[in-house]
Tab-separated table of C-alpha atoms and ligand atoms in Angstrom:
chain	number	residue	atom	x	y	z
A	1173	MET	CA	-99.195	11.543	-127.557
A	1174	PRO	CA	-97.174	10.514	-124.485
A	1175	GLY	CA	-97.029	12.983	-121.637
A	1176	ILE	CA	-93.937	14.802	-120.388
A	1177	LEU	CA	-91.953	13.849	-117.303
A	1178	TYR	CA	-90.952	16.990	-115.423
A	1179	VAL	CA	-88.079	16.618	-112.938
A	1180	VAL	CA	-88.703	19.570	-110.659
A	1181	ALA	CA	-86.151	20.987	-108.179
A	1182	THR	CA	-87.659	22.166	-104.889
A	1183	PRO	CA	-86.145	24.084	-101.918
A	1184	ILE	CA	-83.438	22.583	-99.678
A	1185	GLY	CA	-84.833	24.469	-96.694
A	1186	ASN	CA	-86.152	27.948	-97.386
A	1187	LEU	CA	-89.533	27.561	-99.090
A	1188	GLU	CA	-88.968	30.729	-101.121
A	1189	ASP	CA	-86.245	28.962	-103.113
A	1190	ILE	CA	-88.455	27.735	-105.920
A	1191	THR	CA	-88.783	29.086	-109.435
A	1192	TYR	CA	-91.923	30.559	-111.016
A	1193	ARG	CA	-91.643	27.884	-113.658
A	1194	ALA	CA	-91.517	25.096	-111.071
A	1195	VAL	CA	-94.702	26.405	-109.397
A	1196	ARG	CA	-96.464	26.731	-112.756
A	1197	VAL	CA	-95.496	23.224	-113.870
A	1198	LEU	CA	-96.505	21.694	-110.512
A	1199	GLY	CA	-99.893	23.384	-110.887
A	1200	GLU	CA	-100.398	22.087	-114.444
A	1201	VAL	CA	-99.386	18.406	-114.287
A	1202	ASP	CA	-101.857	15.537	-113.892
A	1203	LEU	CA	-99.854	13.953	-111.080
A	1204	ILE	CA	-96.993	14.815	-108.738
A	1205	ALA	CA	-94.803	11.870	-107.696
A	1206	ALA	CA	-93.179	12.915	-104.416
A	1207	GLU	CA	-90.526	11.266	-102.269
A	1208	ASP	CA	-92.160	12.605	-99.109
A	1209	THR	CA	-95.822	13.420	-99.623
A	1210	ARG	CA	-96.140	15.237	-96.277
A	1211	ALA	CA	-93.227	17.586	-97.010
A	1212	ALA	CA	-94.577	18.025	-100.558
A	1213	GLN	CA	-97.989	19.005	-99.211
A	1214	VAL	CA	-96.444	21.778	-97.079
A	1215	LEU	CA	-94.683	23.181	-100.154
A	1216	LEU	CA	-97.725	22.854	-102.426
A	1217	ASP	CA	-100.019	24.479	-99.837
A	1218	ARG	CA	-97.625	27.414	-99.611
A	1219	TYR	CA	-98.037	28.022	-103.347
A	1220	GLY	CA	-101.718	27.089	-103.620
A	1221	VAL	CA	-101.005	24.072	-105.830
A	1222	ARG	CA	-103.629	21.338	-105.648
A	1223	ARG	CA	-102.735	18.321	-107.747
A	1224	PRO	CA	-102.925	14.595	-106.968
A	1225	LEU	CA	-99.871	13.255	-105.120
A	1226	LEU	CA	-98.327	9.804	-105.315
A	1227	SER	CA	-95.583	8.623	-103.003
A	1228	TYR	CA	-92.368	7.660	-104.718
A	1229	PHE	CA	-89.338	6.753	-102.629
A	1230	GLU	CA	-86.246	4.547	-102.723
A	1231	GLY	CA	-88.075	1.432	-101.525
A	1232	ASN	CA	-90.771	1.452	-104.240
A	1233	GLU	CA	-88.822	3.286	-106.955
A	1234	THR	CA	-88.441	0.426	-109.428
A	1235	GLU	CA	-92.078	-0.616	-109.399
A	1236	ARG	CA	-93.368	2.971	-109.306
A	1237	ALA	CA	-91.119	3.925	-112.231
A	1238	ALA	CA	-92.906	1.324	-114.386
A	1239	ASP	CA	-96.352	2.650	-113.286
A	1240	LEU	CA	-95.339	6.228	-113.979
A	1241	VAL	CA	-93.988	5.378	-117.427
A	1242	ALA	CA	-97.269	3.581	-118.240
A	1243	ARG	CA	-99.227	6.682	-117.216
A	1244	LEU	CA	-96.890	8.920	-119.211
A	1245	GLY	CA	-97.424	6.622	-122.188
A	1246	ALA	CA	-101.172	7.125	-121.791
A	1247	GLY	CA	-100.670	10.880	-122.129
A	1248	GLU	CA	-100.491	12.092	-118.512
A	1249	HIS	CA	-98.013	14.810	-117.617
A	1250	ILE	CA	-96.153	13.943	-114.425
A	1251	ALA	CA	-93.816	15.902	-112.129
A	1252	VAL	CA	-91.273	14.180	-109.910
A	1253	ILE	CA	-90.090	15.969	-106.786
A	1254	SER	CA	-87.823	14.749	-103.999
A	1255	GLN	CA	-87.808	15.642	-100.330
A	1256	ALA	CA	-85.445	18.526	-101.031
A	1257	GLY	CA	-83.391	19.900	-103.877
A	1258	THR	CA	-82.937	18.342	-107.282
A	1259	PRO	CA	-84.477	14.894	-107.770
A	1260	ALA	CA	-82.094	12.118	-108.861
A	1261	VAL	CA	-79.100	13.792	-107.162
A	1262	SER	CA	-78.512	11.214	-104.382
A	1263	ASP	CA	-82.298	10.940	-104.355
A	1264	PRO	CA	-85.056	8.928	-106.027
A	1265	GLY	CA	-85.879	10.127	-109.515
A	1266	TYR	CA	-83.003	8.633	-111.447
A	1267	ARG	CA	-84.816	5.377	-112.245
A	1268	VAL	CA	-87.929	7.066	-113.548
A	1269	VAL	CA	-85.782	9.342	-115.745
A	1270	VAL	CA	-84.009	6.305	-117.213
A	1271	ALA	CA	-87.266	4.371	-117.666
A	1272	ALA	CA	-89.007	7.357	-119.287
A	1273	LEU	CA	-86.138	7.952	-121.708
A	1274	ALA	CA	-86.043	4.249	-122.595
A	1275	ALA	CA	-89.766	4.421	-123.393
A	1276	GLY	CA	-89.255	7.460	-125.631
A	1277	VAL	CA	-90.938	9.853	-123.185
A	1278	ARG	CA	-89.776	13.464	-123.157
A	1279	VAL	CA	-88.010	14.472	-119.940
A	1280	GLU	CA	-87.751	18.115	-118.915
A	1281	VAL	CA	-85.712	19.253	-115.920
A	1282	ILE	CA	-86.909	22.346	-114.078
A	1283	PRO	CA	-83.645	23.478	-112.472
A	1284	GLY	CA	-83.325	24.868	-108.984
A	1285	PRO	CA	-81.511	24.328	-105.688
A	1286	SER	CA	-79.160	21.496	-104.875
A	1287	ALA	CA	-77.286	21.243	-101.584
A	1288	ALA	CA	-74.103	20.171	-103.396
A	1289	VAL	CA	-73.728	23.334	-105.478
A	1290	THR	CA	-74.971	25.604	-102.674
A	1291	ALA	CA	-72.354	24.182	-100.269
A	1292	LEU	CA	-69.602	24.306	-102.899
A	1293	VAL	CA	-70.124	28.023	-103.436
A	1294	ALA	CA	-70.552	28.777	-99.712
A	1295	ALA	CA	-67.311	26.943	-98.838
A	1296	GLY	CA	-65.150	29.435	-100.738
A	1297	LEU	CA	-63.000	26.659	-102.234
A	1298	PRO	CA	-62.177	26.467	-105.965
A	1299	THR	CA	-65.317	25.957	-108.031
A	1300	ASP	CA	-63.791	25.600	-111.497
A	1301	ARG	CA	-63.510	21.828	-111.119
A	1302	PHE	CA	-65.344	19.740	-108.558
A	1303	LEU	CA	-66.276	16.130	-107.969
A	1304	PHE	CA	-69.544	15.195	-106.305
A	1305	LEU	CA	-69.040	12.002	-104.276
A	1306	GLY	CA	-72.616	11.681	-103.001
A	1307	PHE	CA	-72.910	9.792	-99.702
A	1308	PRO	CA	-69.600	8.014	-98.918
A	1309	PRO	CA	-69.808	4.257	-98.238
A	1310	ARG	CA	-70.738	3.317	-94.685
A	1311	THR	CA	-68.009	0.759	-94.148
A	1312	GLU	CA	-64.675	2.205	-93.119
A	1313	ALA	CA	-62.634	0.095	-95.555
A	1314	ARG	CA	-64.703	1.168	-98.563
A	1315	ARG	CA	-64.696	4.799	-97.444
A	1316	ARG	CA	-60.913	4.800	-97.125
A	1317	GLU	CA	-60.567	3.157	-100.520
A	1318	LEU	CA	-62.752	5.859	-102.077
A	1319	PHE	CA	-60.782	8.692	-100.473
A	1320	ALA	CA	-57.419	7.122	-101.405
A	1321	GLY	CA	-58.649	6.949	-104.993
A	1322	VAL	CA	-59.257	10.725	-105.169
A	1323	ARG	CA	-56.115	11.760	-103.260
A	1324	THR	CA	-54.285	13.186	-106.269
A	1325	LEU	CA	-57.317	14.713	-107.968
A	1326	GLU	CA	-57.061	18.472	-108.505
A	1327	ALA	CA	-60.779	19.018	-107.971
A	1328	THR	CA	-62.783	20.224	-104.987
A	1329	LEU	CA	-64.697	17.335	-103.419
A	1330	VAL	CA	-68.332	17.593	-102.326
A	1331	LEU	CA	-69.939	14.936	-100.126
A	1332	TYR	CA	-73.277	14.401	-98.460
A	1333	GLU	CA	-73.201	12.864	-95.008
A	1334	ALA	CA	-75.606	12.058	-92.208
A	1335	PRO	CA	-74.808	14.202	-89.149
A	1336	GLY	CA	-74.038	11.177	-86.954
A	1337	ARG	CA	-71.351	9.997	-89.367
A	1338	VAL	CA	-69.649	13.345	-90.001
A	1339	GLY	CA	-66.987	12.689	-87.316
A	1340	GLU	CA	-65.784	9.386	-88.714
A	1341	THR	CA	-65.948	10.589	-92.308
A	1342	LEU	CA	-63.834	13.636	-91.411
A	1343	ALA	CA	-61.353	11.320	-89.665
A	1344	ASP	CA	-61.002	9.175	-92.780
A	1345	LEU	CA	-60.780	12.233	-95.040
A	1346	ALA	CA	-58.027	13.716	-92.850
A	1347	ALA	CA	-56.141	10.404	-92.814
A	1348	ALA	CA	-56.311	10.047	-96.596
A	1349	LEU	CA	-55.924	13.655	-97.710
A	1350	GLY	CA	-53.964	15.392	-94.937
A	1351	PRO	CA	-54.500	18.908	-93.589
A	1352	ARG	CA	-56.427	20.290	-96.554
A	1353	PRO	CA	-58.831	23.230	-96.285
A	1354	ALA	CA	-62.431	22.076	-95.995
A	1355	ALA	CA	-65.873	23.223	-94.902
A	1356	VAL	CA	-68.835	21.753	-93.078
A	1357	ALA	CA	-71.978	23.390	-94.506
A	1358	ARG	CA	-74.955	22.855	-92.230
A	1359	GLU	CA	-78.653	23.690	-92.577
A	1360	LEU	CA	-78.118	25.706	-95.758
A	1361	THR	CA	-80.857	28.250	-96.518
A	1362	LYS	CA	-82.469	27.540	-93.122
A	1363	LEU	CA	-82.651	29.568	-89.910
A	1364	TYR	CA	-79.534	27.996	-88.395
A	1365	GLU	CA	-77.438	27.979	-91.564
A	1366	GLU	CA	-73.741	27.701	-90.719
A	1367	VAL	CA	-70.566	27.148	-92.737
A	1368	VAL	CA	-67.553	26.183	-90.628
A	1369	ARG	CA	-64.229	26.361	-92.460
A	1370	GLY	CA	-60.917	24.862	-91.351
A	1371	THR	CA	-58.466	22.107	-92.178
A	1372	LEU	CA	-59.712	18.510	-92.152
A	1373	PRO	CA	-57.980	17.713	-88.798
A	1374	GLU	CA	-59.409	20.919	-87.271
A	1375	LEU	CA	-62.919	20.080	-88.409
A	1376	HIS	CA	-62.506	16.511	-87.230
A	1377	ALA	CA	-61.434	17.750	-83.786
A	1378	ARG	CA	-64.504	19.976	-83.658
A	1379	TYR	CA	-67.071	17.368	-84.696
A	1380	ALA	CA	-65.577	14.062	-83.450
A	1381	ALA	CA	-67.290	14.208	-80.080
A	1382	THR	CA	-70.188	16.537	-80.913
A	1383	PRO	CA	-71.790	15.804	-84.267
A	1384	PRO	CA	-73.299	18.760	-86.122
A	1385	ARG	CA	-77.083	19.072	-86.010
A	1386	GLY	CA	-79.302	19.023	-89.074
A	1387	GLU	CA	-78.424	18.480	-92.711
A	1388	VAL	CA	-74.732	18.566	-93.591
A	1389	THR	CA	-72.698	18.792	-96.770
A	1390	LEU	CA	-68.898	18.496	-96.680
A	1391	VAL	CA	-66.596	20.311	-99.082
A	1392	VAL	CA	-62.872	19.522	-99.299
A	1393	ALA	CA	-60.151	21.255	-101.322
A	1394	GLY	CA	-58.627	19.240	-104.151
A	1395	ALA	CA	-55.014	18.111	-104.328
A	1396	PRO	CA	-52.404	20.817	-104.920
A	1397	ALA	CA	-51.280	21.198	-108.552
A	1398	GLY	CA	-48.760	18.553	-109.546
A	1399	ALA	CA	-49.848	16.084	-106.853
A	1400	ALA	CA	-50.799	13.422	-109.393
A	1401	LEU	CA	-47.397	13.589	-111.030
A	1402	GLU	CA	-45.593	13.494	-107.699
A	1403	ALA	CA	-47.608	10.520	-106.526
A	1404	GLU	CA	-46.580	8.126	-109.259
A	1405	VAL	CA	-42.855	8.808	-109.585
A	1406	ASP	CA	-40.868	10.769	-107.086
A	1407	LEU	CA	-40.592	13.591	-109.570
A	1408	THR	CA	-39.897	16.135	-106.872
A	1409	ALA	CA	-36.770	14.284	-105.746
A	1410	GLU	CA	-35.675	13.702	-109.344
A	1411	LEU	CA	-36.124	17.343	-110.296
A	1412	ARG	CA	-34.419	18.653	-107.164
A	1413	ALA	CA	-31.414	16.408	-107.703
A	1414	ALA	CA	-31.109	17.379	-111.380
A	1415	VAL	CA	-31.411	21.090	-110.653
A	1416	ALA	CA	-28.868	20.821	-107.799
A	1417	ALA	CA	-26.492	19.149	-110.262
A	1418	GLY	CA	-26.853	22.206	-112.492
A	1419	ARG	CA	-28.720	20.464	-115.307
A	1420	PRO	CA	-31.064	22.624	-117.433
A	1421	LEU	CA	-34.721	22.154	-116.424
A	1422	ARG	CA	-35.927	21.767	-120.016
A	1423	GLU	CA	-33.576	18.869	-120.634
A	1424	VAL	CA	-34.499	17.158	-117.351
A	1425	ALA	CA	-38.233	17.651	-118.009
A	1426	ALA	CA	-37.896	16.088	-121.470
A	1427	GLU	CA	-36.025	13.118	-120.046
A	1428	LEU	CA	-38.517	12.547	-117.227
A	1429	ALA	CA	-41.429	12.897	-119.670
A	1430	LEU	CA	-39.939	10.102	-121.752
A	1431	ARG	CA	-39.414	7.918	-118.697
A	1432	THR	CA	-42.867	8.416	-117.213
A	1433	GLY	CA	-45.080	9.104	-120.219
A	1434	LYS	CA	-46.209	12.324	-118.469
A	1435	SER	CA	-46.525	15.741	-120.055
A	1436	ARG	CA	-43.153	17.449	-120.474
A	1437	HIS	CA	-44.810	20.803	-119.899
A	1438	ALA	CA	-46.385	19.695	-116.599
A	1439	ILE	CA	-43.067	18.325	-115.341
A	1440	TYR	CA	-41.303	21.512	-116.404
A	1441	GLN	CA	-43.910	23.575	-114.507
A	1442	LEU	CA	-43.392	21.415	-111.425
A	1443	GLY	CA	-39.649	22.025	-111.705
A	1444	VAL	CA	-40.216	25.787	-111.984
A	1445	ALA	CA	-42.443	25.694	-108.878
A	1446	LEU	CA	-39.782	23.733	-106.961
A	1447	LYS	CA	-37.063	26.167	-108.002
A	1448	LYS	CA	-39.195	29.019	-106.673
A	1449	GLY	CA	-39.545	27.085	-103.432
B	1578	SAM	N1	-81.346	15.902	-104.038
B	1578	SAM	C1	-80.869	16.717	-102.956
B	1578	SAM	C2	-80.129	17.930	-103.533
B	1578	SAM	O1	-80.150	18.131	-104.726
B	1578	SAM	O2	-79.565	18.671	-102.755
B	1578	SAM	C3	-80.009	15.926	-101.999
B	1578	SAM	C4	-80.745	14.837	-101.319
B	1578	SAM	S1	-79.799	13.832	-100.263
B	1578	SAM	C5	-80.904	12.514	-99.932
B	1578	SAM	C6	-79.878	14.692	-98.748
B	1578	SAM	C7	-78.513	15.214	-98.320
B	1578	SAM	O3	-78.274	16.470	-98.935
B	1578	SAM	C8	-78.417	15.476	-96.836
B	1578	SAM	O4	-78.082	14.292	-96.113
B	1578	SAM	C9	-77.308	16.493	-96.764
B	1578	SAM	O5	-76.047	15.867	-96.892
B	1578	SAM	C10	-77.597	17.321	-98.050
B	1578	SAM	N2	-78.475	18.454	-97.735
B	1578	SAM	C11	-79.778	18.570	-98.032
B	1578	SAM	N3	-80.254	19.759	-97.592
B	1578	SAM	C12	-79.212	20.394	-97.010
B	1578	SAM	C13	-79.060	21.656	-96.372
B	1578	SAM	N4	-80.100	22.490	-96.241
B	1578	SAM	N5	-77.848	21.999	-95.897
B	1578	SAM	C14	-76.775	21.168	-96.042
B	1578	SAM	N6	-76.866	19.971	-96.647
B	1578	SAM	C15	-78.069	19.580	-97.116
């Protein structure tokens, strides 16, 4: 019988943020593959877990994934943990999950903290739809391209960023998305936890010269409703002109829907919003 691969979430700062199940599983497996064995040892010591550790990080992920799958095939139960939070979320772990599944090994996720979801909730921005962008590209051109591509998306954006790059990323976000509400969530669950809220230009002004210290997650409000429609055709101008000419909104919405292939209902709603000012 092959073993089970357990993908175990660990704290993003506060060592108490771990589940009973995670501690039990870590204590029962044959091997723990850890991104940072020193950090893992601190956590395991705290909970009295003594199991063999193997280092598993981005640089050796591909080759280690093959070793781990071979050991799983031989019946060992293995846990994967990353330096913080949920493995495979902008962290090593993804490749071993894919390799294990391809080999027919059972994969169980032991859920727990992730900086992305913690920051999203702490930011106080809409949570019903969000897009996790991971770490934005390091080159300015690619970063700008990414942000331009999500400009009309009605979903809150969540990004990881290294503290030294927060200033330039906020500058590019402000340039692409305008003065949207956003938050810089720093050192979540730790002693110096801080969530600074403001518009993108305000946050850029605050962090451009003095980068935040510690671990940072950025959260940015999505586009206002109707932004996608407005972006492609100048629907706002069309609707305003038609309404000013005294044409019924339903008729105009139907006509514009035919012209653009967009939803008649969405255009009608945009017209109603414009009428209300
Ligand atoms: N897998 C992890 C997770 O699920 O949260 C994320 C790992 S990723 C390599 C590390 C990034 O997560 C950091 O650069 C930072 O953007 C974010 N992060 C991790 N811990 C954080 C914390 N305590 N507060 C704010 N952001 C954090």
